[in-house]
Backbone as ProteinMPNN parsed JSONL, in Angstrom:
{"seq_chain_A": "MGIADQFKDKAQELADQAKKKANEGHEGRGEARNQGRERAQGASERASKTSQQGRNKAQQGRDRVRDAADDTRERFDR", "coords_chain_A": {"N_chain_A": [[163.909, -32.686, 340.368], [165.988, -35.468, 340.688], [169.441, -36.714, 341.775], [169.658, -39.279, 340.806], [168.081, -39.502, 338.677], [169.826, -37.388, 337.067], [171.988, -38.835, 336.485], [170.968, -41.002, 335.097], [169.754, -39.706, 333.199], [172.47, -39.07, 331.813], [173.31, -41.273, 331.426], [172.483, -42.209, 329.631], [172.008, -40.492, 327.227], [174.969, -40.275, 327.016], [174.942, -43.304, 326.124], [173.229, -43.135, 324.013], [175.382, -41.396, 322.095], [177.358, -43.258, 322.006], [176.251, -44.982, 320.355], [175.138, -43.443, 317.869], [177.499, -43.167, 316.98], [179.244, -45.503, 316.94], [177.476, -46.662, 314.644], [178.059, -44.844, 312.698], [180.811, -45.293, 312.329], [180.567, -47.943, 310.657], [179.42, -47.044, 308.258], [181.667, -45.668, 307.316], [182.98, -47.769, 307.332], [182.16, -48.774, 305.048], [182.922, -47.23, 302.996], [185.222, -47.244, 302.736], [185.578, -49.78, 302.274], [185.028, -49.139, 299.332], [186.468, -48.27, 298.454], [188.702, -48.939, 298.949], [188.33, -51.312, 296.949], [187.743, -49.671, 294.624], [190.442, -48.966, 294.195], [191.954, -51.229, 294.026], [190.675, -52.316, 291.671], [191.869, -50.333, 289.8], [194.282, -50.55, 289.757], [194.678, -53.535, 289.589], [193.522, -53.003, 286.072], [195.562, -51.589, 285.116], [197.863, -52.938, 285.278], [197.182, -54.879, 283.875], [196.872, -54.091, 281.526], [199.557, -53.326, 281.255], [200.869, -55.757, 280.842], [199.93, -56.765, 278.437], [200.627, -54.425, 276.89], [203.29, -55.257, 276.835], [203.521, -58.085, 276.163], [203.238, -57.078, 273.44], [204.907, -55.975, 272.73], [206.89, -58.147, 272.903], [206.222, -59.622, 270.987], [206.224, -57.84, 268.634], [209.339, -57.721, 268.697], [209.823, -60.112, 267.754], [208.988, -60.435, 265.444], [210.321, -58.758, 264.159], [212.944, -60.084, 264.223], [212.223, -62.424, 262.71], [211.531, -61.345, 259.95], [214.063, -60.26, 259.468], [215.365, -62.375, 259.551], [214.445, -63.601, 257.2], [215.29, -61.975, 255.161], [217.813, -62.322, 255.524], [218.179, -64.73, 254.443], [216.66, -64.548, 251.494], [219.016, -62.771, 250.365], [221.015, -64.31, 250.465], [220.28, -66.816, 248.893], [219.842, -65.191, 246.331]], "CA_chain_A": [[164.962, -34.167, 339.523], [167.218, -35.982, 341.704], [170.955, -36.785, 340.809], [169.46, -40.17, 340.188], [167.586, -38.825, 337.26], [170.686, -36.773, 336.387], [172.976, -39.995, 336.186], [170.278, -41.406, 334.069], [169.856, -39.003, 331.753], [173.231, -38.729, 331.487], [174.105, -42.025, 331.043], [171.092, -42.31, 328.104], [172.577, -39.603, 326.566], [175.768, -41.367, 326.278], [175.027, -44.576, 325.299], [172.942, -42.655, 322.596], [176.315, -40.879, 321.515], [178.265, -44.409, 321.27], [175.247, -45.763, 319.505], [175.672, -42.859, 316.974], [179.748, -42.997, 316.119], [179.313, -46.921, 315.85], [176.751, -46.03, 313.185], [179.286, -43.947, 311.791], [181.678, -46.143, 311.951], [180.332, -48.4, 309.796], [179.105, -46.499, 307.588], [182.915, -45.462, 306.935], [183.895, -48.809, 306.743], [181.749, -49.22, 303.798], [183.185, -46.016, 301.983], [187.04, -47.367, 302.479], [185.975, -50.582, 301.455], [184.401, -49.358, 298.311], [187.436, -46.884, 297.742], [189.769, -49.835, 298.637], [187.672, -52.434, 296.033], [187.784, -49.447, 292.938], [191.879, -48.842, 293.626], [192.575, -52.277, 293.392], [190.44, -52.649, 290.707], [192.506, -49.953, 288.316], [195.616, -51.235, 290.05], [194.557, -54.516, 288.116], [193.416, -52.546, 285.205], [197.375, -50.937, 284.548], [198.819, -53.848, 285.508], [196.753, -55.503, 282.802], [197.375, -52.886, 280.463], [201.134, -52.97, 280.961], [201.228, -56.693, 280.499], [199.368, -56.48, 277.322], [201.924, -53.848, 275.94], [204.948, -56.321, 277.134], [203.161, -59.114, 275.349], [202.715, -56.473, 272.389], [206.467, -55.397, 272.406], [207.533, -59.181, 272.645], [205.554, -60.041, 269.67], [206.958, -57.202, 267.892], [210.621, -58.36, 268.994], [209.733, -61.486, 267.102], [208.178, -59.982, 264.262], [211.333, -58.218, 263.717], [213.909, -60.878, 264.29], [212.126, -62.927, 261.572], [211.799, -60.533, 259.138], [215.463, -60.052, 259.259], [215.874, -63.957, 258.986], [213.681, -64.036, 255.781], [215.803, -60.728, 254.344], [219.254, -63.167, 254.913], [217.762, -65.875, 253.835], [216.877, -63.933, 250.323], [219.958, -62.03, 250.513], [221.621, -65.38, 250.089], [219.335, -67.308, 247.693], [220.011, -64.976, 244.87]], "C_chain_A": [[166.071, -34.278, 340.436], [168.398, -36.396, 340.731], [170.542, -38.243, 340.367], [169.279, -40.188, 338.595], [168.394, -38.418, 336.99], [171.74, -38.014, 335.584], [172.414, -40.514, 335.058], [170.466, -41.148, 332.897], [171.001, -38.949, 330.637], [173.96, -40.209, 330.5], [173.267, -42.584, 329.623], [172.034, -41.457, 326.696], [174.394, -40.028, 325.752], [176.002, -42.668, 325.701], [174.665, -44.414, 323.882], [173.966, -41.865, 321.323], [176.801, -42.025, 320.812], [177.363, -44.864, 320.047], [175.743, -45.132, 318.141], [177.092, -43.187, 316.391], [179.541, -44.459, 315.799], [178.247, -47.004, 314.578], [177.504, -45.363, 312.289], [180.317, -44.61, 311.166], [181.698, -47.605, 310.71], [179.856, -48.565, 308.559], [180.252, -45.978, 306.721], [183.3, -46.492, 306.283], [183.596, -49.296, 305.203], [182.293, -48.699, 302.841], [184.55, -46.802, 301.722], [186.441, -48.323, 302.326], [185.771, -50.868, 299.813], [185.82, -48.951, 297.557], [188.812, -48.072, 297.252], [189.696, -50.872, 296.772], [187.923, -51.043, 294.484], [189.535, -49.144, 292.687], [192.5, -50.234, 293.114], [191.66, -53.024, 292.099], [191.311, -51.517, 289.489], [194.169, -50.247, 288.716], [195.291, -52.501, 288.777], [194.201, -53.783, 286.882], [194.433, -52.355, 284.481], [197.634, -52.3, 284.659], [198.582, -55.122, 284.246], [197.016, -55.3, 281.282], [198.751, -53.396, 280.409], [201.735, -54.477, 280.456], [200.808, -57.017, 279.439], [200.53, -55.954, 276.764], [203.469, -54.421, 275.974], [204.644, -57.18, 276.033], [203.193, -58.512, 273.754], [204.136, -56.688, 272.108], [207.52, -56.515, 272.364], [207.495, -59.656, 271.258], [206.387, -58.979, 268.698], [208.693, -57.456, 267.728], [210.706, -59.593, 268.066], [209.415, -61.424, 265.464], [209.949, -59.522, 263.59], [212.84, -59.209, 263.857], [213.716, -62.161, 263.204], [211.906, -63.214, 260.634], [213.628, -60.472, 258.391], [216.255, -61.17, 259.127], [215.739, -64.18, 257.77], [214.61, -63.043, 254.866], [217.352, -61.388, 254.59], [218.765, -63.227, 253.998], [217.577, -65.609, 252.142], [217.761, -63.57, 249.73], [221.159, -63.578, 249.458], [221.387, -66.407, 249.059], [219.883, -65.864, 246.252], [221.441, -64.807, 244.267]], "O_chain_A": [[166.855, -33.415, 340.83], [168.432, -36.438, 339.501], [171.174, -38.55, 339.355], [169.957, -40.642, 337.673], [168.473, -38.973, 335.893], [172.113, -38.021, 334.411], [173.087, -40.578, 334.03], [170.968, -41.727, 331.933], [170.924, -38.858, 329.411], [174.678, -40.269, 329.502], [173.72, -43.362, 328.783], [172.487, -41.847, 325.62], [174.811, -40.054, 324.593], [176.945, -43.05, 325.007], [175.16, -44.959, 322.895], [173.663, -41.716, 320.139], [176.826, -42.13, 319.585], [177.811, -45.062, 318.918], [176.467, -45.747, 317.358], [177.401, -43.417, 315.222], [179.609, -44.813, 314.622], [178.605, -47.57, 313.546], [177.398, -45.492, 311.07], [180.681, -44.605, 309.99], [182.674, -48.066, 310.118], [179.783, -49.585, 307.873], [180.03, -45.806, 305.522], [183.789, -46.519, 305.153], [184.326, -49.904, 304.419], [182.348, -49.313, 301.776], [184.935, -46.972, 300.566], [186.406, -47.857, 301.188], [186.021, -51.87, 299.143], [186.16, -49.24, 296.409], [189.495, -48.215, 296.238], [190.53, -51.027, 295.88], [188.253, -51.496, 293.389], [190.033, -49.071, 291.564], [193.263, -50.397, 292.162], [191.955, -54.133, 291.655], [191.36, -51.911, 288.324], [195.089, -50.121, 287.907], [195.533, -52.465, 287.57], [195.161, -54.16, 286.211], [194.474, -52.781, 283.326], [197.506, -52.789, 283.537], [199.388, -55.953, 283.828], [197.254, -56.017, 280.31], [199.064, -53.951, 279.356], [202.79, -54.55, 279.825], [201.473, -58.01, 279.146], [201.381, -56.664, 276.228], [204.464, -54.093, 275.328], [205.331, -57.132, 275.013], [203.175, -59.338, 272.841], [204.502, -57.536, 271.294], [208.676, -56.306, 271.997], [208.442, -59.995, 270.548], [207.256, -59.484, 267.987], [209.211, -57.355, 266.616], [211.818, -59.966, 267.693], [209.615, -62.255, 264.578], [210.505, -60.072, 262.64], [213.848, -58.66, 263.414], [214.679, -62.833, 262.835], [211.879, -64.326, 260.105], [214.099, -60.605, 257.262], [217.426, -61.189, 258.749], [216.575, -64.803, 257.116], [214.656, -63.397, 253.688], [218.19, -60.953, 253.8], [218.671, -62.492, 253.015], [218.243, -66.339, 251.409], [217.749, -63.809, 248.523], [221.713, -63.659, 248.362], [222.336, -66.82, 248.392], [220.311, -66.306, 245.185], [221.584, -64.629, 243.057]]}, "name": "protein", "num_of_chains": 1, "seq": "MGIADQFKDKAQELADQAKKKANEGHEGRGEARNQGRERAQGASERASKTSQQGRNKAQQGRDRVRDAADDTRERFDR"}
């Protein structure tokens, strides 16, 4: 085996390694993309839940004010 053949084999080996790393990189990006999507979905669900809780508390506050106003009217009507 001559030196030219050794260089050719080494070049082919390095090319194969580069292809393998490139393929692994694409797989990793897909996994990272899925993890990012899951995190975003979880954050969206938490935000939605928090928003709903805020709406519920606001409604409870309005209900308490209405009840207090009704109680006051009843007392003045007596």
